[in-house]
CSV table of C-alpha atoms and ligand atoms in Angstrom, one decimal:
chain,number,residue,atom,x,y,z
A,1,MET,CA,1.8,4.7,12.0
A,2,PRO,CA,4.7,4.0,11.7
A,3,GLY,CA,5.3,1.1,13.7
A,4,PHE,CA,8.8,1.9,14.5
A,5,GLU,CA,7.3,4.7,17.1
A,6,ILE,CA,6.5,1.6,19.3
A,7,PHE,CA,9.8,-0.8,18.7
A,8,GLY,CA,10.5,-2.3,22.1
A,9,ASP,CA,11.9,-5.4,23.7
A,10,GLU,CA,9.4,-8.0,21.9
A,11,GLU,CA,11.3,-6.8,18.4
A,12,ARG,CA,14.6,-7.1,20.0
A,13,ASN,CA,13.7,-10.3,21.4
A,14,GLU,CA,12.7,-11.9,18.0
A,15,VAL,CA,15.7,-10.3,16.0
A,16,GLN,CA,18.1,-11.9,18.4
A,17,ASP,CA,16.7,-15.1,18.1
A,18,VAL,CA,17.5,-15.2,14.8
A,19,LEU,CA,21.0,-13.5,15.8
A,20,ASN,CA,21.7,-16.4,18.3
A,21,THR,CA,21.2,-19.1,15.4
A,22,GLY,CA,23.6,-16.9,12.9
A,23,VAL,CA,20.5,-18.5,10.4
A,24,LEU,CA,19.8,-14.9,8.8
A,25,PHE,CA,18.6,-16.6,5.4
A,26,ARG,CA,14.8,-18.1,5.0
A,27,TYR,CA,15.7,-21.2,3.5
A,28,GLY,CA,17.9,-24.2,4.2
A,29,PHE,CA,20.4,-24.4,7.3
A,30,ASP,CA,17.4,-26.5,8.6
A,31,GLN,CA,19.7,-27.8,11.0
A,32,ALA,CA,21.6,-24.8,12.0
A,33,ARG,CA,18.1,-22.6,13.2
A,34,LYS,CA,17.2,-24.6,15.8
A,35,GLY,CA,13.3,-24.5,14.8
A,36,GLN,CA,13.6,-20.5,14.1
A,37,TRP,CA,11.7,-19.8,11.3
A,38,LYS,CA,10.5,-16.3,11.5
A,39,VAL,CA,9.3,-15.9,7.8
A,40,ARG,CA,7.5,-18.9,8.0
A,41,ASP,CA,5.7,-17.8,11.2
A,42,PHE,CA,5.1,-14.2,10.2
A,43,GLU,CA,3.5,-15.8,6.9
A,44,GLU,CA,1.5,-18.2,8.9
A,45,GLU,CA,0.0,-15.4,11.4
A,46,LEU,CA,-0.6,-12.9,8.8
A,47,ALA,CA,-3.0,-15.4,6.8
A,48,LYS,CA,-4.6,-16.0,9.8
A,49,ARG,CA,-5.0,-12.7,10.8
A,50,LEU,CA,-6.4,-11.9,7.3
A,51,SER,CA,-8.3,-15.0,7.2
A,52,VAL,CA,-6.7,-15.7,3.6
A,53,GLY,CA,-5.7,-19.4,2.5
A,54,HIS,CA,-1.6,-18.6,1.5
A,55,CYS,CA,0.3,-15.6,2.4
A,56,LEU,CA,4.0,-15.6,1.1
A,57,LEU,CA,6.4,-12.6,2.5
A,58,CYS,CA,9.1,-10.8,0.1
A,59,ALA,CA,11.6,-8.3,0.3
A,60,SER,CA,9.1,-5.2,0.3
A,61,GLY,CA,5.8,-4.2,-1.2
A,62,THR,CA,7.2,-3.3,-4.5
A,63,ALA,CA,8.2,-6.8,-4.7
A,64,ALA,CA,5.0,-7.8,-3.9
A,65,LEU,CA,3.6,-5.7,-6.9
A,66,ALA,CA,6.0,-7.6,-8.6
A,67,ILE,CA,5.3,-11.1,-7.7
A,68,ALA,CA,1.4,-10.3,-7.9
A,69,LEU,CA,1.6,-9.4,-11.5
A,70,ALA,CA,3.8,-12.2,-12.6
A,71,SER,CA,1.7,-14.9,-10.8
A,72,CYS,CA,-1.4,-13.5,-12.5
A,73,GLY,CA,0.6,-13.8,-15.8
A,74,ILE,CA,0.4,-10.6,-16.7
A,75,GLY,CA,3.0,-9.2,-18.8
A,76,ALA,CA,4.1,-7.6,-22.3
A,77,GLY,CA,1.7,-5.7,-23.7
A,78,ASP,CA,-1.3,-6.3,-21.2
A,79,GLU,CA,-3.2,-2.9,-19.8
A,80,VAL,CA,-3.7,-2.5,-16.3
A,81,ILE,CA,-6.1,-0.4,-14.8
A,82,VAL,CA,-4.8,1.7,-12.3
A,83,PRO,CA,-5.6,4.8,-10.1
A,84,PRO,CA,-3.5,8.1,-10.5
A,85,PHE,CA,-3.0,8.6,-6.6
A,86,THR,CA,-1.1,5.9,-5.7
A,87,PHE,CA,2.7,5.5,-4.8
A,88,ILE,CA,4.6,5.4,-8.3
A,89,ALA,CA,5.7,1.9,-7.1
A,90,THR,CA,2.7,0.6,-8.3
A,91,ILE,CA,2.8,1.9,-11.8
A,92,GLU,CA,6.7,1.1,-11.5
A,93,SER,CA,5.5,-2.6,-11.3
A,94,ILE,CA,3.5,-2.3,-14.1
A,95,LEU,CA,6.1,-0.7,-16.3
A,96,SER,CA,8.8,-3.4,-15.6
A,97,ALA,CA,6.5,-6.6,-16.2
A,98,GLY,CA,6.4,-4.9,-19.7
A,99,ALA,CA,2.8,-4.3,-19.4
A,100,VAL,CA,0.7,-1.1,-20.0
A,101,PRO,CA,-0.7,1.1,-17.0
A,102,VAL,CA,-4.0,2.7,-18.0
A,103,PHE,CA,-5.2,5.9,-15.6
A,104,ALA,CA,-9.0,6.0,-14.4
A,105,GLU,CA,-10.1,8.7,-12.3
A,106,ILE,CA,-10.6,8.3,-8.5
A,107,ASP,CA,-13.6,9.5,-6.4
A,108,GLU,CA,-13.7,11.1,-3.0
A,109,THR,CA,-12.7,7.8,-1.7
A,110,LEU,CA,-9.5,9.1,-2.9
A,111,CYS,CA,-9.6,5.4,-4.5
A,112,LEU,CA,-10.5,4.1,-8.0
A,113,ASP,CA,-14.2,5.1,-8.9
A,114,PRO,CA,-15.6,1.7,-10.1
A,115,GLU,CA,-17.6,3.4,-13.1
A,116,ALA,CA,-14.3,5.2,-14.3
A,117,VAL,CA,-12.6,1.2,-14.1
A,118,LYS,CA,-15.6,0.6,-16.5
A,119,ALA,CA,-15.0,3.2,-19.0
A,120,ALA,CA,-11.2,2.6,-19.3
A,121,ILE,CA,-11.5,-1.0,-20.5
A,122,THR,CA,-10.5,-2.0,-24.0
A,123,PRO,CA,-9.8,-5.1,-25.3
A,124,ARG,CA,-6.0,-5.1,-24.1
A,125,SER,CA,-7.0,-4.7,-20.7
A,126,LYS,CA,-6.4,-8.0,-18.3
A,127,ALA,CA,-6.0,-6.6,-14.9
A,128,VAL,CA,-7.2,-4.0,-12.5
A,129,ILE,CA,-5.0,-2.8,-9.6
A,130,ALA,CA,-7.3,-1.4,-7.2
A,131,VAL,CA,-5.0,0.6,-4.3
A,132,HIS,CA,-6.3,1.0,-0.7
A,133,MET,CA,-4.9,4.6,-0.1
A,134,CYS,CA,-4.2,6.1,3.1
A,135,GLY,CA,-5.3,3.5,5.5
A,136,SER,CA,-8.8,3.3,4.2
A,137,MET,CA,-10.5,1.3,1.4
A,138,ALA,CA,-11.5,1.1,-2.3
A,139,GLN,CA,-15.3,0.3,-3.0
A,140,ILE,CA,-14.0,-3.0,-3.4
A,141,ASP,CA,-17.3,-4.9,-3.9
A,142,LEU,CA,-18.3,-2.9,-6.7
A,143,ILE,CA,-14.8,-2.9,-8.3
A,144,LYS,CA,-14.9,-6.6,-8.2
A,145,GLN,CA,-17.8,-7.0,-9.6
A,146,VAL,CA,-17.0,-5.1,-12.6
A,147,CYS,CA,-13.6,-7.3,-12.9
A,148,ASP,CA,-16.1,-10.3,-12.6
A,149,GLU,CA,-18.2,-9.1,-15.2
A,150,LYS,CA,-15.7,-7.9,-18.0
A,151,GLY,CA,-13.3,-11.1,-17.1
A,152,LEU,CA,-10.2,-8.8,-15.7
A,153,ILE,CA,-7.9,-10.1,-12.9
A,154,LEU,CA,-8.2,-8.0,-9.7
A,155,ILE,CA,-5.3,-7.3,-8.0
A,156,GLU,CA,-5.1,-5.4,-4.5
A,157,ASP,CA,-2.7,-3.0,-3.5
A,158,ALA,CA,-3.2,-2.7,-0.1
A,159,CYS,CA,0.4,-1.6,0.7
A,160,GLN,CA,-1.1,1.5,2.7
A,161,ALA,CA,-4.2,-0.6,4.7
A,162,LEU,CA,-2.7,-3.4,6.8
A,163,GLY,CA,-5.5,-3.8,9.1
A,164,ALA,CA,-8.3,-2.1,7.2
A,165,THR,CA,-11.6,-3.8,6.2
A,166,TYR,CA,-14.4,-3.6,4.2
A,167,LYS,CA,-18.0,-5.1,5.1
A,168,GLY,CA,-15.5,-7.1,8.1
A,169,GLN,CA,-13.2,-8.6,5.1
A,170,ALA,CA,-9.6,-7.5,5.1
A,171,VAL,CA,-8.7,-5.5,2.2
A,172,GLY,CA,-6.2,-7.3,0.3
A,173,THR,CA,-8.4,-10.6,0.3
A,174,PHE,CA,-10.8,-9.9,-2.3
A,175,GLY,CA,-9.3,-10.0,-5.6
A,176,LYS,CA,-6.9,-12.5,-7.1
A,177,ILE,CA,-3.8,-11.5,-5.0
A,178,GLY,CA,-3.4,-9.0,-2.7
A,179,CYS,CA,0.3,-6.8,-1.7
A,180,PHE,CA,1.1,-5.5,1.5
A,181,SER,CA,4.3,-3.3,2.3
A,182,PHE,CA,6.2,-3.4,5.6
A,183,ASP,CA,8.7,-0.5,5.0
A,184,SER,CA,9.8,2.5,7.2
A,185,VAL,CA,6.4,4.8,7.2
A,186,LYS,CA,3.7,1.6,7.6
A,187,THR,CA,1.8,0.7,10.5
A,188,VAL,CA,3.6,-2.8,10.6
A,189,THR,CA,7.2,-2.0,9.9
A,190,CYS,CA,10.1,-4.3,9.6
A,191,GLY,CA,12.8,-1.8,8.0
A,192,GLU,CA,11.7,-3.4,4.4
A,193,GLY,CA,9.7,-6.2,3.8
A,194,GLY,CA,6.2,-6.9,1.9
A,195,ALA,CA,3.8,-9.7,1.5
A,196,VAL,CA,1.0,-11.0,-1.3
A,197,VAL,CA,-1.8,-12.7,-0.1
A,198,THR,CA,-4.3,-15.1,-2.3
A,199,PRO,CA,-6.7,-17.8,-1.8
A,200,ASP,CA,-5.6,-19.3,-4.8
A,201,LYS,CA,-3.3,-22.3,-4.0
A,202,VAL,CA,-1.8,-22.5,-7.7
A,203,VAL,CA,-1.0,-18.8,-7.8
A,204,TYR,CA,0.5,-19.1,-4.5
A,205,LYS,CA,3.0,-21.9,-5.7
A,206,CYS,CA,3.5,-19.6,-8.7
A,207,ALA,CA,4.3,-16.7,-6.4
A,208,GLU,CA,6.7,-18.6,-4.2
A,209,GLN,CA,8.5,-19.9,-7.3
A,210,TYR,CA,8.9,-16.7,-8.9
A,211,ALA,CA,10.0,-14.7,-5.9
A,212,ASP,CA,13.0,-17.4,-5.3
A,213,HIS,CA,14.7,-18.1,-8.6
A,214,GLY,CA,11.9,-20.8,-10.1
A,215,HIS,CA,12.8,-22.9,-7.0
A,216,ASN,CA,9.6,-25.5,-6.5
A,217,HIS,CA,10.9,-25.9,-2.6
A,218,GLU,CA,10.1,-29.5,-2.7
A,219,GLY,CA,13.3,-30.7,-1.7
A,220,THR,CA,15.6,-30.4,1.3
A,221,ASP,CA,18.8,-29.4,-0.7
A,222,ARG,CA,18.4,-26.2,-2.6
A,223,GLY,CA,20.8,-27.3,-5.6
A,224,LEU,CA,18.8,-30.1,-6.5
A,225,GLU,CA,15.4,-28.4,-6.5
A,226,GLU,CA,13.4,-28.3,-9.6
A,227,HIS,CA,12.7,-25.1,-11.1
A,228,PRO,CA,9.4,-25.4,-13.2
A,229,ILE,CA,9.5,-21.7,-14.4
A,230,LEU,CA,12.2,-18.6,-14.6
A,231,GLY,CA,11.8,-16.2,-11.4
A,232,THR,CA,14.4,-13.7,-9.6
A,233,ASN,CA,15.2,-13.0,-5.9
A,234,LEU,CA,12.5,-11.1,-4.1
A,235,ARG,CA,13.4,-12.6,-1.1
A,236,ILE,CA,12.7,-11.3,2.4
A,237,SER,CA,15.5,-12.0,5.2
A,238,GLU,CA,14.9,-13.9,8.6
A,239,LEU,CA,16.0,-10.4,10.3
A,240,ASN,CA,13.4,-8.5,8.6
A,241,ALA,CA,10.6,-10.9,9.4
A,242,ALA,CA,11.6,-11.4,13.3
A,243,VAL,CA,11.1,-7.3,13.3
A,244,GLY,CA,7.9,-7.7,11.5
A,245,LEU,CA,6.5,-10.6,13.4
A,246,ALA,CA,6.8,-8.6,16.9
A,247,GLN,CA,5.0,-5.8,15.1
A,248,LEU,CA,2.3,-7.9,13.7
A,249,ARG,CA,1.6,-8.9,17.1
A,250,LYS,CA,1.0,-5.4,17.8
A,251,LEU,CA,-1.2,-4.4,15.1
A,252,ASP,CA,-4.4,-4.8,17.4
A,253,MET,CA,-3.4,-2.4,19.5
A,254,MET,CA,-1.8,-0.1,17.2
A,255,LEU,CA,-5.1,-0.1,15.3
A,256,LYS,CA,-7.2,0.8,18.4
A,257,THR,CA,-4.5,3.8,19.2
A,258,GLN,CA,-4.7,4.8,15.6
A,259,ARG,CA,-8.7,4.9,15.9
A,260,ALA,CA,-8.8,6.5,19.0
A,261,ASN,CA,-6.6,9.6,17.8
A,262,LYS,CA,-8.3,9.9,14.7
A,263,GLU,CA,-12.1,10.0,16.3
A,264,VAL,CA,-10.5,13.1,18.3
A,265,LEU,CA,-9.3,14.9,15.7
A,266,VAL,CA,-12.2,14.2,13.2
A,267,GLU,CA,-14.7,16.0,16.0
A,268,ALA,CA,-11.9,19.0,16.4
A,269,LEU,CA,-12.2,19.3,12.5
A,270,SER,CA,-15.7,18.8,12.2
A,271,GLN,CA,-16.5,22.2,14.0
A,272,PHE,CA,-15.3,23.8,10.8
A,273,SER,CA,-17.7,24.5,7.9
A,274,GLU,CA,-15.4,24.8,5.7
A,275,VAL,CA,-13.9,21.3,6.0
A,276,SER,CA,-15.6,18.4,4.5
A,277,LEU,CA,-13.8,14.3,4.9
A,278,GLN,CA,-12.9,11.9,3.0
A,279,ARG,CA,-15.3,9.2,1.9
A,280,ILE,CA,-14.5,5.9,3.6
A,281,PRO,CA,-16.8,3.3,2.4
A,282,ASP,CA,-17.0,1.3,5.5
A,283,PRO,CA,-15.9,3.7,8.0
A,284,ALA,CA,-15.6,0.7,10.8
A,285,GLY,CA,-12.8,-0.9,9.0
A,286,ASP,CA,-10.5,2.3,8.5
A,287,SER,CA,-7.3,1.7,9.7
A,288,ALA,CA,-7.3,5.0,10.7
A,289,THR,CA,-3.6,5.8,9.3
A,290,PHE,CA,-4.7,9.4,8.1
A,291,LEU,CA,-7.4,11.8,8.4
A,292,SER,CA,-7.8,13.0,4.7
A,293,PHE,CA,-10.1,16.2,4.5
A,294,PHE,CA,-11.0,18.5,1.6
A,295,LEU,CA,-11.1,22.1,1.5
A,296,PRO,CA,-13.5,24.0,-0.8
A,297,ASP,CA,-11.2,24.8,-3.5
A,298,GLU,CA,-7.5,24.2,-5.0
A,299,GLU,CA,-6.3,27.8,-3.5
A,300,ARG,CA,-7.7,27.4,0.1
A,301,ALA,CA,-6.1,23.8,0.6
A,302,ARG,CA,-2.9,25.0,-0.5
A,303,GLU,CA,-3.3,28.0,1.7
A,304,VAL,CA,-4.1,25.4,4.8
A,305,ALA,CA,-1.6,23.0,4.2
A,306,GLY,CA,1.2,25.9,3.8
A,307,ASN,CA,-0.4,27.4,7.6
A,308,LEU,CA,-0.6,23.9,9.2
A,309,GLU,CA,3.0,23.9,8.3
A,310,ASN,CA,4.1,27.1,9.6
A,311,ALA,CA,2.1,26.1,12.7
A,312,GLY,CA,4.6,23.1,13.1
A,313,VAL,CA,1.5,20.6,12.9
A,314,ASP,CA,3.6,17.6,11.4
A,315,GLY,CA,2.5,14.6,9.2
A,316,CYS,CA,0.1,16.8,6.9
A,317,PHE,CA,0.3,16.2,3.4
A,318,TYR,CA,-0.7,18.4,0.3
A,319,TRP,CA,-0.6,15.4,-2.6
A,320,TYR,CA,-1.4,17.6,-5.1
A,321,ASP,CA,2.1,19.7,-5.2
A,322,ASN,CA,4.0,16.3,-4.1
A,323,ASN,CA,5.6,14.2,-6.7
A,324,TRP,CA,5.2,11.0,-4.8
A,325,HIS,CA,1.9,9.9,-4.8
A,326,TYR,CA,-0.2,11.7,-7.6
A,327,PHE,CA,0.4,11.7,-11.3
A,328,ARG,CA,0.7,15.7,-12.0
A,329,GLN,CA,3.8,15.8,-10.8
A,330,TRP,CA,5.2,12.4,-11.9
A,331,GLN,CA,7.2,13.8,-14.8
A,332,HIS,CA,9.7,10.7,-15.3
A,333,LEU,CA,6.5,9.0,-16.2
A,334,LYS,CA,5.1,11.3,-18.7
A,335,ASN,CA,8.7,11.8,-20.4
A,336,LEU,CA,9.5,7.7,-19.9
A,337,GLU,CA,12.4,8.5,-18.3
A,338,SER,CA,13.9,5.3,-17.4
A,339,ALA,CA,17.5,3.8,-16.8
A,340,ALA,CA,16.9,1.4,-19.4
A,341,LYS,CA,14.6,1.2,-22.8
A,342,LEU,CA,11.2,0.4,-21.0
A,343,PRO,CA,9.4,-2.6,-22.9
A,344,LEU,CA,6.5,-0.4,-23.8
A,345,GLU,CA,8.2,2.0,-26.1
A,346,LEU,CA,8.2,-1.1,-28.2
A,347,LEU,CA,4.7,-1.1,-28.5
A,348,GLU,CA,2.4,0.2,-30.8
A,349,GLU,CA,-0.2,1.8,-28.8
A,350,VAL,CA,1.2,3.2,-25.7
A,351,PRO,CA,-0.6,6.0,-24.2
A,352,ASP,CA,1.0,9.6,-24.0
A,353,TYR,CA,1.4,10.5,-20.3
A,354,SER,CA,2.0,13.8,-21.0
A,355,THR,CA,-1.2,14.1,-22.3
A,356,VAL,CA,-3.2,12.0,-20.1
A,357,ASN,CA,-5.9,14.6,-18.7
A,358,LEU,CA,-7.5,13.4,-15.4
A,359,PRO,CA,-9.8,16.2,-14.6
A,360,ARG,CA,-12.2,14.9,-12.0
A,361,SER,CA,-9.2,13.2,-10.0
A,362,ASP,CA,-7.5,17.0,-10.4
A,363,ARG,CA,-10.6,18.5,-8.6
A,364,ILE,CA,-10.2,16.0,-5.9
A,365,MET,CA,-6.8,16.0,-5.4
A,366,GLY,CA,-6.3,19.7,-5.7
A,367,ARG,CA,-8.8,19.9,-2.5
A,368,VAL,CA,-7.7,17.1,-0.6
A,369,ILE,CA,-4.9,17.4,2.9
A,370,SER,CA,-3.9,14.4,4.8
A,371,MET,CA,-2.9,14.2,8.4
A,372,GLN,CA,-0.9,11.2,9.3
A,373,ILE,CA,-2.3,9.7,12.4
A,374,LYS,CA,0.8,9.1,14.9
A,375,LEU,CA,0.8,6.0,17.6
A,376,ALA,CA,3.4,8.2,20.3
A,377,TRP,CA,1.1,11.3,20.6
A,378,THR,CA,0.4,12.0,24.5
A,379,GLN,CA,-2.7,14.3,25.7
A,380,LYS,CA,-0.9,16.9,25.6
A,381,ASP,CA,0.2,16.4,21.8
A,382,MET,CA,-3.3,16.1,21.2
A,383,GLU,CA,-4.4,19.1,22.9
A,384,THR,CA,-1.7,21.5,20.9
A,385,ARG,CA,-2.5,19.8,18.2
A,386,ILE,CA,-6.2,21.1,18.1
A,387,SER,CA,-5.6,24.3,19.3
A,388,LYS,CA,-3.1,25.1,16.3
A,389,ILE,CA,-5.8,23.7,14.0
A,390,GLY,CA,-8.6,25.9,15.3
A,391,GLU,CA,-6.6,29.1,14.8
A,392,ILE,CA,-6.0,28.0,11.2
A,393,PHE,CA,-9.4,27.0,10.4
A,394,LYS,CA,-12.3,29.3,9.5
A,395,LYS,CA,-15.6,28.4,11.8
B,1,PLP,C1,0.2,2.1,-2.2
B,1,PLP,C2,2.1,1.6,-2.3
B,1,PLP,N1,2.1,0.9,-3.3
B,1,PLP,C3,3.3,0.4,-3.1
B,1,PLP,C4,4.4,0.8,-2.3
B,1,PLP,C5,5.5,0.1,-2.1
B,1,PLP,O1,5.7,-0.6,-0.8
B,1,PLP,P1,7.6,-0.5,-0.8
B,1,PLP,O2,8.3,0.9,-0.3
B,1,PLP,O3,7.5,-1.8,0.4
B,1,PLP,O4,8.2,-1.2,-1.8
B,1,PLP,C6,3.8,1.6,-1.3
B,1,PLP,C7,4.8,2.2,-0.4
B,1,PLP,O5,4.9,3.1,0.2
B,1,PLP,C8,2.5,2.5,-1.3
B,1,PLP,O6,2.2,3.2,-0.8
């Protein structure tokens, strides 16, 4: 990753098809588009690739999360259990729906601990968003079991994990609905884009309507279509979908390269006794976008992260100090800083996020570094990287 490393004629040709017709929009203009339906083609191919009944493309992964929550009927006052290690978009989408994010601890998979999910359930819990972080996967069967037992809706945020599988099944297809992102740094990128997938026709229909102002898409004239529900505009354009379609067709090749590159680095790191690797519930299904590893303690992890940066080993993330992906640094959430009044400020029982304590997640995140796995690395790049790594770690 990211997929833009291998943009080529395939992407250019798909975009050119769209420009040739001038129809940049997913709906309507049936005559003018001369048979070009890039969004539809991408949806069909992605659904097939993931072996799931329905797929709707949308504007972004964040849009996918908003659509997922709306289509599952999650809104004002509902509690949604989430991990503290995710991109802030997961949390923002819950807040935007008027719902309340409730944090549960992660484990060494860097994803939700199923037992912690259980412990976070209250009478107001409505759903769990399991996030498959860093190209790997959560223990999704156990999390699903908890949801089924407790009557909670399972939503998967698989925005970082296209191509990952758990026991042979694509992540994103275990719950009621799954979300994907095709933003700038994802394995399949189309600039900005996202998708929801679901086995449930009713959920799909609701998603499709919600993402397009409630249109039922059953007529031939958009102006005359029925609007069964209120919605919004979270549509993707044909141009973005055209790029994504070409990228999706390269997914198997990208996974093969990522897995091969990661394997070499895993072998190199395994020589160092101070390093232990992230627990991956099903290693065969890892999409291998990242290699995440633990150091013995926070101090050493911070030192190694600094050394990697100084040595020019690029693409290494020490999430504990970065304010994008881990709860510890989300000051804006802790202070409920929002452009407009948040719906949850109107609620009586809202967690005070500034006092939320996640000691186990802190211990895990304080020790972990994730190294991005690139597609375009040459043999020489890999050798240089391994030699620099060798100078940094203790035998
Ligand atoms: C876990 C996770 N969820 C949601 C998103 C949001 O996706 P997008 O940037 O396409 O809105 C991202 C993006 O990085 C992500 O990593």
